[in-house]
Amino acid sequence: MVAEVIVDVAHSDVDKIFDYVCDETVVAGMRVAVPFGKSAATGFVMRVKERSDFPEEKLKRVFRKEDDFPAVNAECLALAEKIAARYRCPKALALRLFLPAEMRTGKTSERYRSFARLSDQPFELSARAKAQSALAEYLRENGETDAAVLREKFGGALKALTDKKIVVLEKKRILRDPYRGVEGERTERALTLAQRAAVSRVDETDKTVTLVHGVTGSGKTEIYLTLIAERLAQGKTAIFLVPEISLTPQMLSQLRARFGEKVAILHSGLSAGERFDEWCRLREGSARIAVGARSAVFAPVENVGLIVIDEEHDGSYASETAPRYHTFDIALLRAQHNGCKLVLGSATPAVETYRRAKEGEFELITLKERINRRPMPDVEIVDMRREVRRGNPSAFSAPLREKLDRCLAEKNQAILFLNRRGYSQTVICRDCGYVAKCEHCDVSLTYHSEDDCLKCHYCGARYHPLSACPECGGTHLGYVGTGTQKVAGELKKLYPSARILRMDNDTTNGKEGHLKIIRQFADREADILVGTQMVAKGHDFPSVTLVGILDADMSLHFPDYRSGERTFQLVTQVAGRSGRAEEKGEVVLQTYDPENYILRFAAKYDYEGFYAHEIAMRSATAFPPFAKIVRVMITGEDEKEALEALREVYTKLQKIYAEETDKFLFFNKMHAPVKRIQNKYRYQVLMRLTDGSPLRRIYDVCAESKFKNALVYVEENPSNLS
Ligand code: ADP
Ligand code: ZN
């Protein structure tokens, strides 16, 4: 037999099939060790065939199988080929997505344990050998038993009996169970009418994709779990994707309570060994529901009956390393291959997703009410310019102070949210709320201290830094930011007896860092939680009745065409943390731009209004989904070589531009806004296309451009243009 092998060296020079002679136990999807060049390499068997086009005596032999099972199933092999073609990456790189990292490093720490049982051989023990008799009796009664347990109970008797061949030992693989002890209680709930209707709609529609657009607390999770249980009953498997941050202890125990060992949960809190074992359980079929962040879309399950992407708008679904895939695209391929449904859920769908649903490509289910008709919290918009004028320069407005006083007096909890993303880079006038924007792109400018200028990340335009506000002449211009630490400090002074917790990148070190803080807050060990983005998502704190958004503007002015969308999502998510239980919640939204339409719509929970406005603007300014932003990045440690690479790539891209000019709204080469990161110089060719049709050729150019000391890659609609 002959195996067609892709060698696992992520270098496109070797990105082709090599034939190796193998025996008939080698099957497609297996990993094998093969001779390669002067040494050995691991490879993936893509196919097995009777004979090669090359004379067999010229072929080398497979050394050995790396595993005795196919690590990549047939569906995933085909999927890997599609991914490699779509993103023009080496096949080996695409195949790696399907394996737990531990397997590739070759250090899989499978855990084995010895088990003892009686052999078939008849035996008689002397009456004096009491321990041995007792042990034999124990095994007769209990059957096969962990040898360690027996050693503990019966000491040396075990060795004595194995020496006499009365007892045989056998090594068995142990799968680590990371969730021992996380046995939540199963709460049986009858679905509400709206939930039931949603479940039926997903089942009955002939569309592959359904978008469940439901306000926070409308019971979407219960809909997913019901659908998953249905598929399980049909003997199928399911994939349930959530942002990493939503994999809270509550969520894990809920899943375990409902599905027991049928669920495998892949999250970053697991050790490499645990992840590997969860992966094995899925591959072997003993677990049939894969739950996890974006990489769980590559779970080794077969006969998939449902894929769910919860919080589908979340930025974490786009991969930031090669291949730069979007989880939705992979999920759709898998759904199509398996002939199953793909369900997207969100309280604030991505504008692009919502458009596809509105236009009929996806089934659209809308849930307008929270479970038990619990009201959404009231949102008060506070004008911070007025606070400045009244001589209050602090981070807390008078209305927020008042509400905070009351909240604490009533022994409830409060969350203060600080939106630090891009904070100190955007220039804002604290007198009138003016924000410096690009004249050509209507995107806010970013201050770069290294060359003391304001830059537009979308067209590269540069502006002088401002000394006074062009709108009102005011001089209270600021890049000034307030960090969580500063806020917590100020709070401490205002409320000396309040217990304050802080959650941000500084305080959540370690795998479980943020979980620890969440637990503390949920256990009411603190009265006020001050935090960044991390506090926004999914957590259920019943005693929280007040949420303060200290600086709603800051994500609004992030230099990203999606900043409006992101802000709407963030405000909705944060507001959703308030008033989850009996007491009605309140939200204070502080801003220098109180008339801003996005904040206005968010304060009223008016997604439709927001969408209508946003989509009209995207259409008018030709931004996605009405255009495609493509960035070709060139990075390298040597400035000259990187620059040469840029010139070469640019020249090739120019040819495409010349031939398809009508497809280009923008085309230029430049320094990346941040010129150097981690010692690598960064250049870019930035393009805005009317549609994706030239993409194929752009990818081809980049795949074919190889440089010794420069890296070239393509980004589609990147969310970060720094
Ligand atoms: P979403 O995912 O839409 O934000 P959740 O699924 O978290 O909403 O549900 C919100 C709350 O309502 C949760 O506390 C959940 O336990 C509860 N819930 C969901 N479905 C039901 C139901 N059918 N009956 C009673 N309570 C429910
Ligand atoms: Zn611009």
Short mmCIF file of N, CA and C in Angstrom, two decimals, residues 58-109:
data_model
loop_
_atom_site.label_atom_id
_atom_site.label_comp_id
_atom_site.label_asym_id
_atom_site.label_seq_id
_atom_site.Cartn_x
_atom_site.Cartn_y
_atom_site.Cartn_z
N LYS A 58 11.49 3.29 -5.57
CA LYS A 58 12.06 4.61 -5.29
C LYS A 58 11.44 5.24 -4.04
N LEU A 59 10.32 4.67 -3.58
CA LEU A 59 9.62 5.26 -2.44
C LEU A 59 10.24 4.83 -1.12
N LYS A 60 10.16 5.74 -0.15
CA LYS A 60 10.59 5.38 1.19
C LYS A 60 9.40 4.80 1.95
N ARG A 61 9.74 4.19 3.07
CA ARG A 61 8.71 3.53 3.88
C ARG A 61 8.30 4.37 5.08
N VAL A 62 7.06 4.27 5.45
CA VAL A 62 6.62 4.85 6.71
C VAL A 62 7.39 4.16 7.83
N PHE A 63 7.98 4.94 8.75
CA PHE A 63 8.68 4.32 9.88
C PHE A 63 7.71 3.61 10.80
N ARG A 64 6.72 4.38 11.24
CA ARG A 64 5.77 3.82 12.19
C ARG A 64 4.55 4.73 12.29
N LYS A 65 3.52 4.20 12.92
CA LYS A 65 2.34 5.02 13.18
C LYS A 65 2.57 5.78 14.48
N GLU A 66 2.17 7.04 14.51
CA GLU A 66 2.32 7.82 15.73
C GLU A 66 1.24 7.49 16.75
N ASP A 67 0.03 7.20 16.22
CA ASP A 67 -1.07 6.80 17.08
C ASP A 67 -1.70 5.58 16.42
N ASP A 68 -2.46 4.82 17.17
CA ASP A 68 -3.09 3.68 16.48
C ASP A 68 -4.52 3.98 16.06
N PHE A 69 -4.83 5.27 15.94
CA PHE A 69 -6.15 5.66 15.46
C PHE A 69 -5.96 6.84 14.52
N PRO A 70 -6.92 7.09 13.62
CA PRO A 70 -6.82 8.30 12.80
C PRO A 70 -7.10 9.53 13.66
N ALA A 71 -6.14 10.42 13.78
CA ALA A 71 -6.32 11.60 14.63
C ALA A 71 -7.29 12.59 14.00
N VAL A 72 -7.37 12.59 12.68
CA VAL A 72 -8.25 13.51 11.97
C VAL A 72 -9.26 12.68 11.19
N ASN A 73 -10.54 12.86 11.46
CA ASN A 73 -11.53 12.04 10.76
C ASN A 73 -11.74 12.53 9.33
N ALA A 74 -12.50 11.77 8.57
CA ALA A 74 -12.63 12.05 7.14
C ALA A 74 -13.18 13.45 6.87
N GLU A 75 -14.21 13.81 7.64
CA GLU A 75 -14.79 15.14 7.45
C GLU A 75 -13.74 16.22 7.69
N CYS A 76 -12.97 16.04 8.76
CA CYS A 76 -12.00 17.07 9.13
C CYS A 76 -10.83 17.13 8.15
N LEU A 77 -10.48 16.00 7.57
CA LEU A 77 -9.43 16.01 6.53
C LEU A 77 -9.87 16.88 5.36
N ALA A 78 -11.11 16.66 4.94
CA ALA A 78 -11.62 17.44 3.82
C ALA A 78 -11.71 18.92 4.19
N LEU A 79 -12.11 19.16 5.44
CA LEU A 79 -12.24 20.53 5.93
C LEU A 79 -10.87 21.22 5.95
N ALA A 80 -9.86 20.49 6.39
CA ALA A 80 -8.51 21.06 6.43
C ALA A 80 -8.05 21.47 5.03
N GLU A 81 -8.40 20.66 4.04
CA GLU A 81 -8.01 21.01 2.68
C GLU A 81 -8.72 22.29 2.22
N LYS A 82 -9.99 22.40 2.60
CA LYS A 82 -10.73 23.61 2.24
C LYS A 82 -10.15 24.85 2.92
N ILE A 83 -9.78 24.69 4.19
CA ILE A 83 -9.22 25.82 4.94
C ILE A 83 -7.89 26.26 4.31
N ALA A 84 -7.08 25.27 3.96
CA ALA A 84 -5.79 25.58 3.34
C ALA A 84 -5.99 26.33 2.03
N ALA A 85 -7.01 25.92 1.28
CA ALA A 85 -7.25 26.57 -0.01
C ALA A 85 -7.83 27.97 0.20
N ARG A 86 -8.75 28.10 1.14
CA ARG A 86 -9.42 29.38 1.37
C ARG A 86 -8.44 30.45 1.86
N TYR A 87 -7.57 30.07 2.80
CA TYR A 87 -6.67 31.06 3.41
C TYR A 87 -5.24 30.92 2.89
N ARG A 88 -5.09 30.14 1.87
CA ARG A 88 -3.79 29.91 1.24
C ARG A 88 -2.69 29.62 2.29
N CYS A 89 -2.98 28.72 3.18
CA CYS A 89 -1.94 28.36 4.14
C CYS A 89 -1.51 26.93 3.86
N PRO A 90 -0.31 26.54 4.31
CA PRO A 90 0.13 25.16 4.13
C PRO A 90 -0.87 24.19 4.76
N LYS A 91 -1.06 23.05 4.12
CA LYS A 91 -2.03 22.08 4.64
C LYS A 91 -1.68 21.64 6.05
N ALA A 92 -0.37 21.53 6.31
CA ALA A 92 0.02 21.08 7.65
C ALA A 92 -0.51 22.04 8.72
N LEU A 93 -0.50 23.32 8.40
CA LEU A 93 -0.96 24.32 9.35
C LEU A 93 -2.47 24.16 9.59
N ALA A 94 -3.20 23.89 8.52
CA ALA A 94 -4.65 23.69 8.65
C ALA A 94 -4.94 22.41 9.44
N LEU A 95 -4.16 21.39 9.19
CA LEU A 95 -4.39 20.11 9.89
C LEU A 95 -4.13 20.22 11.39
N ARG A 96 -3.15 21.05 11.72
CA ARG A 96 -2.82 21.22 13.13
C ARG A 96 -3.98 21.73 13.96
N LEU A 97 -4.85 22.51 13.30
CA LEU A 97 -6.00 23.07 14.03
C LEU A 97 -6.84 21.99 14.69
N PHE A 98 -6.78 20.79 14.12
CA PHE A 98 -7.67 19.72 14.57
C PHE A 98 -7.10 18.89 15.71
N LEU A 99 -5.86 19.19 16.08
CA LEU A 99 -5.23 18.40 17.14
C LEU A 99 -5.01 19.22 18.40
N PRO A 100 -5.13 18.60 19.56
CA PRO A 100 -4.74 19.33 20.77
C PRO A 100 -3.24 19.55 20.73
N ALA A 101 -2.82 20.71 21.22
CA ALA A 101 -1.41 21.09 21.12
C ALA A 101 -0.50 20.00 21.69
N GLU A 102 -0.97 19.37 22.72
CA GLU A 102 -0.14 18.39 23.40
C GLU A 102 0.28 17.24 22.49
N MET A 103 -0.58 16.94 21.55
CA MET A 103 -0.29 15.82 20.67
C MET A 103 0.86 16.15 19.73
N ARG A 104 0.91 17.39 19.32
CA ARG A 104 1.93 17.79 18.36
C ARG A 104 3.31 17.86 18.99
N THR A 105 3.38 18.28 20.21
CA THR A 105 4.68 18.40 20.84
C THR A 105 5.25 17.02 21.13
N GLY A 106 4.43 16.00 20.94
CA GLY A 106 4.92 14.64 21.12
C GLY A 106 5.08 14.24 22.56
N LYS A 107 4.54 15.07 23.45
CA LYS A 107 4.70 14.76 24.86
C LYS A 107 3.36 14.40 25.50
N THR A 108 2.54 13.73 24.76
CA THR A 108 1.22 13.42 25.29
C THR A 108 1.38 12.63 26.57
N SER A 109 0.88 13.19 27.63
CA SER A 109 1.02 12.51 28.90
C SER A 109 -0.22 11.68 29.15
#
